[in-house]
Every structure is written in structure tokens, then in C-alpha cells.
Coordinates of C-alpha atoms in Angstrom, one line a residue:
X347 CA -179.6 145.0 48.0
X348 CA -177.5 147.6 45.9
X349 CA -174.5 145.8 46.5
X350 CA -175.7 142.4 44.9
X351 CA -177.4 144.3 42.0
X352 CA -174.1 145.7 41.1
X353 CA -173.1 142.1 40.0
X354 CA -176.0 141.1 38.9
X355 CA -175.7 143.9 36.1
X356 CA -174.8 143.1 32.0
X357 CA -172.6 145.9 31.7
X358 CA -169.4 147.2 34.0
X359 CA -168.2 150.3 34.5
X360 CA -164.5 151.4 34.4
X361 CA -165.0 153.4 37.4
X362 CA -165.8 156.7 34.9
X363 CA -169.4 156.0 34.6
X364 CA -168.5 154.9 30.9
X365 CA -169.5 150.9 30.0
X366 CA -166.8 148.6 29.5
X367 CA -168.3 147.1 26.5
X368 CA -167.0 150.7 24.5
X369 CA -163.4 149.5 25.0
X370 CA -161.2 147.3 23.1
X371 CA -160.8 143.9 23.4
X372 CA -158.3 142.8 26.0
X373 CA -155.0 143.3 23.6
X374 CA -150.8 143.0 25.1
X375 CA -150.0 141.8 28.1
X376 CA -153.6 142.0 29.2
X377 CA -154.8 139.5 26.9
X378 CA -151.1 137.3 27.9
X379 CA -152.1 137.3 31.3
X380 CA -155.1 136.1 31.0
X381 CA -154.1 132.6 29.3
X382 CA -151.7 130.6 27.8
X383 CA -153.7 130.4 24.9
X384 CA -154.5 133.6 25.0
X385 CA -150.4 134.3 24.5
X386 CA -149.9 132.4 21.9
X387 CA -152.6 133.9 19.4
X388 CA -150.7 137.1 20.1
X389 CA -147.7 137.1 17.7
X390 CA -146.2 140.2 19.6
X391 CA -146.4 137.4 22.7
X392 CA -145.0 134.6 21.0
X393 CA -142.1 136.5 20.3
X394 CA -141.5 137.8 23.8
X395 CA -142.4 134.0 25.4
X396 CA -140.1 132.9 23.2
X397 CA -137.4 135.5 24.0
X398 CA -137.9 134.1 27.8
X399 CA -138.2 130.5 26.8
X400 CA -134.4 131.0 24.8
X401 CA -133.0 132.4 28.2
X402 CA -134.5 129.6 30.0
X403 CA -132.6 127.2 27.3
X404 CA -136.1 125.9 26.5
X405 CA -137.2 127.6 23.3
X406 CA -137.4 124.3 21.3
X407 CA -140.9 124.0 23.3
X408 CA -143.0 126.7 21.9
X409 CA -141.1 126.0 18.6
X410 CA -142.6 122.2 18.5
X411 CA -146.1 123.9 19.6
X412 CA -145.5 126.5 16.6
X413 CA -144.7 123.8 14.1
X414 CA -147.4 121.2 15.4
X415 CA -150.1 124.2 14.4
X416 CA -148.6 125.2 10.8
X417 CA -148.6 121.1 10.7
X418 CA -152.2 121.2 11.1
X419 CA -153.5 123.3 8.2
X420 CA -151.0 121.4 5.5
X421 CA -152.9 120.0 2.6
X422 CA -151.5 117.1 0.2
X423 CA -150.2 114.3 1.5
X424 CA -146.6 115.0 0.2
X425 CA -146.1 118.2 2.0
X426 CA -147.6 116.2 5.2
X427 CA -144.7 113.6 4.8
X428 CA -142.2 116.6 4.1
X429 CA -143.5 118.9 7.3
X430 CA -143.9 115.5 9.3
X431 CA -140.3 114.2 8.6
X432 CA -138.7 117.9 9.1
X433 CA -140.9 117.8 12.9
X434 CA -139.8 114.2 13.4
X435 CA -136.0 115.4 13.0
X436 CA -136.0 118.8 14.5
X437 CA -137.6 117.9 17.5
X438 CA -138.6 114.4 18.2
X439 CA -135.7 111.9 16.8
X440 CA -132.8 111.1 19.0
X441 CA -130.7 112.9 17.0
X442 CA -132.8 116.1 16.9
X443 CA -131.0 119.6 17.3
X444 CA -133.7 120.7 19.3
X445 CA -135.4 117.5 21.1
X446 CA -138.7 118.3 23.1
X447 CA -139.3 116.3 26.0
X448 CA -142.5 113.8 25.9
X449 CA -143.5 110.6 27.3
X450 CA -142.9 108.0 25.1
X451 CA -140.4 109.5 22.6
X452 CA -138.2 106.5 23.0
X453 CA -141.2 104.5 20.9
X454 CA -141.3 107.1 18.2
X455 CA -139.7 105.7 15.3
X456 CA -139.6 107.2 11.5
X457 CA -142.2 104.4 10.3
X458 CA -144.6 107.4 11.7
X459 CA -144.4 109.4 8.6
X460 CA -145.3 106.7 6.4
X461 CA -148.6 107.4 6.8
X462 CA -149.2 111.8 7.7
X463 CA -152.2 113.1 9.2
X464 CA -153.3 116.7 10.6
X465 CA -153.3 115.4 14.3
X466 CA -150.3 112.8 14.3
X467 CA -148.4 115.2 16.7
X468 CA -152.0 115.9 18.6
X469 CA -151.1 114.2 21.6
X470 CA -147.0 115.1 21.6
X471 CA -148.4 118.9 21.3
X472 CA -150.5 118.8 24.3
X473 CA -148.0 116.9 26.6
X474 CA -145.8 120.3 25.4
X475 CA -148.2 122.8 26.0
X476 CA -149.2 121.5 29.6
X477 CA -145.7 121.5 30.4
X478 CA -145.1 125.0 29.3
X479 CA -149.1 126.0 30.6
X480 CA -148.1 124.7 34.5
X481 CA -143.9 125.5 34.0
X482 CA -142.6 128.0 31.6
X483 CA -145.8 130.3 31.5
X484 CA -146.2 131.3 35.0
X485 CA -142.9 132.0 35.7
X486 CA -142.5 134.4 32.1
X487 CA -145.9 136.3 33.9
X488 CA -143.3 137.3 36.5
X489 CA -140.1 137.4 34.1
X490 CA -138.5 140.9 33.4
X491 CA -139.5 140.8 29.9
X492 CA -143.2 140.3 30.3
X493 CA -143.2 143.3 32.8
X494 CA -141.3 145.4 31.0
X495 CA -142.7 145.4 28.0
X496 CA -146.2 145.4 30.4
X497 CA -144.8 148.9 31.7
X498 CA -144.2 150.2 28.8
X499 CA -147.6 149.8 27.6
X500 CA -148.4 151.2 30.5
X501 CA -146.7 154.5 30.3
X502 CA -147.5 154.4 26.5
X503 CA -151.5 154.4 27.6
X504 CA -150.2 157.0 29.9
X505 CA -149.4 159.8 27.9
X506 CA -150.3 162.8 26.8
X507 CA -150.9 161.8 23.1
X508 CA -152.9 158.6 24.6
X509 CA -154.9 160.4 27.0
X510 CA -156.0 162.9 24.4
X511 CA -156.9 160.0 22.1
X512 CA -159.2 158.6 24.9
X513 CA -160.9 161.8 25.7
X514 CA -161.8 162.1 21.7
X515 CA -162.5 158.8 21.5
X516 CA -165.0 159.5 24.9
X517 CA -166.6 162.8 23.0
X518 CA -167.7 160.6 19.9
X519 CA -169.5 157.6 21.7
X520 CA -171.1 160.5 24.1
X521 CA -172.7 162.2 21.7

């Protein structure tokens, strides 16, 4: 009966009798490894997927997913055309520099900036971010720069200064 109450409960414990719900948020490669999504709200992990992505000579991925967003929140239809026409040729023409592969993009002529609006690239985006979601990410979860960087938080949590920090930190919500 103990044993199925422990699940049961609202709060868990980090093992020092302490409630989790005193700690931060799940933050660095925590919070990566937890989702996709999750990732890329993290600038810190954008940076480092994209480091990966560039050594996997597929960078121009989470670029498209990047610009797609900032796309999103323009206002004015002029600056739609402008931002639509600089996506259409950075990563969708024939021609593009940095082509993204999605179904269909033999269709996909310039007559689609005619007429700009927030979710034009809505469906491009998500064919992108599955592929990286199901390809790219789980391999950068086991990549060298994902656990390096995760071992170096580790040892900066670690030390002596950090440990310190926690015990302080420990006194004040104890009191």
C-alpha cells in the first residue's frame, strides 16, 4: 500500500527529503532532452543543434524552421512579401543556396508571394520539423556536442561554488 501511495502523491522528492517543486524549471540539456520543442525555445540549444546540424551538412533545416517562426509574427503586408520572397529564395526555389527538402517543392512557384500570409510556409515548416523531430534530433541527443556541453553542466552543478549555492539556497526555503 506504501508503495502505490508514493505515486499517488502531488509532490516528489529529490531523494533529500526536499520537494521538487523548490527547484528550477528543467533548464540546458535537461529541458533539450526532453523535446524537440523543448530545444528549440532554448537559444543556447539552437545554437548547439545547429552547430550539429552544420556538421551533419544539414543546417539549412533548423534555418527554414527559424525563419518560418520570425515569418509568423511579421505585420504589413509589404514586409510579408519581402520576408516571403527572401524564404522562397533562400530555401525553397530551385535555385536556393540553401534548399530544404519537402514534398511538393517542385509545385512551388513565385506566384506564392503574391498574396503573404502568417502560415503560408505552415505546412513546409512541419514537414521540416518532423524530419528533424524523427532524424536529426535523436541522433544530436547522442552527438558529442550535446554531451559535452551536458557534462559540463554537470561538473559546473558540481562544484564547490554550486554546491554552496544549493546549501544557502536549502537554509532560506527551510526556515
Amino acid at each position: 500500500a506504501v508503495f502505490s501511495l508514493f505515486f499517488l502523491s502531488p509532490e516528489i522528492n529529490d531523494g533529500e527529503g526536499h520537494p521538487s517543486s523548490s527547484h528550477q524549471p528543467l533548464k540546458g540539456t535537461s529541458k533539450w532532452a526532453t523535446s524537440l520543442e523543448s530545444l528549440l525555445e532554448d537559444p543556447e540549444g539552437v545554437k548547439r543543434f545547429r552547430e550539429f546540424l552544420k556538421k551533419e551538412f544539414s543546417e539549412e533545416n533548423v534555418l527554414f524552421w527559424l525563419a518560418c517562426e520570425e515569418f509568423k509574427k511579421t505585420q504589413g503586408k509589404k514586409q510579408m512579401q519581402e520576408k516571403a520572397k527572401e524564404i522562397y529564395m533562400t530555401f525553397l526555389s530551385s535555385k536556393a543556396s540553401s534548399q530544404v527538402n519537402v514534398e511538393g517543392q517542385s509545385r512551388l512557384s513565385e506566384t506564392i508571394l503574391e498574396t503573404p500570409h502568417p502560415l503560408m510556409f505552415q505546412k513546409l515548416q512541419d514537414q521540416i520539423f518532423n524530419l528533424m523531430k524523427y532524424d536529426s534530433y535523436s541522433r544530436f541527443l547522442k552527438s558529442d556536442i550535446f554531451l559535452n556541453h551536458k557534462k559540463s553542466e554537470e561538473q559546473e552543478e558540481n562544484s564547490p561554488e554550486a554546491q554552496t549555492a544549493a546549501k544557502r539556497a536549502s537554509r532560506i526555503y527551510n526556515t
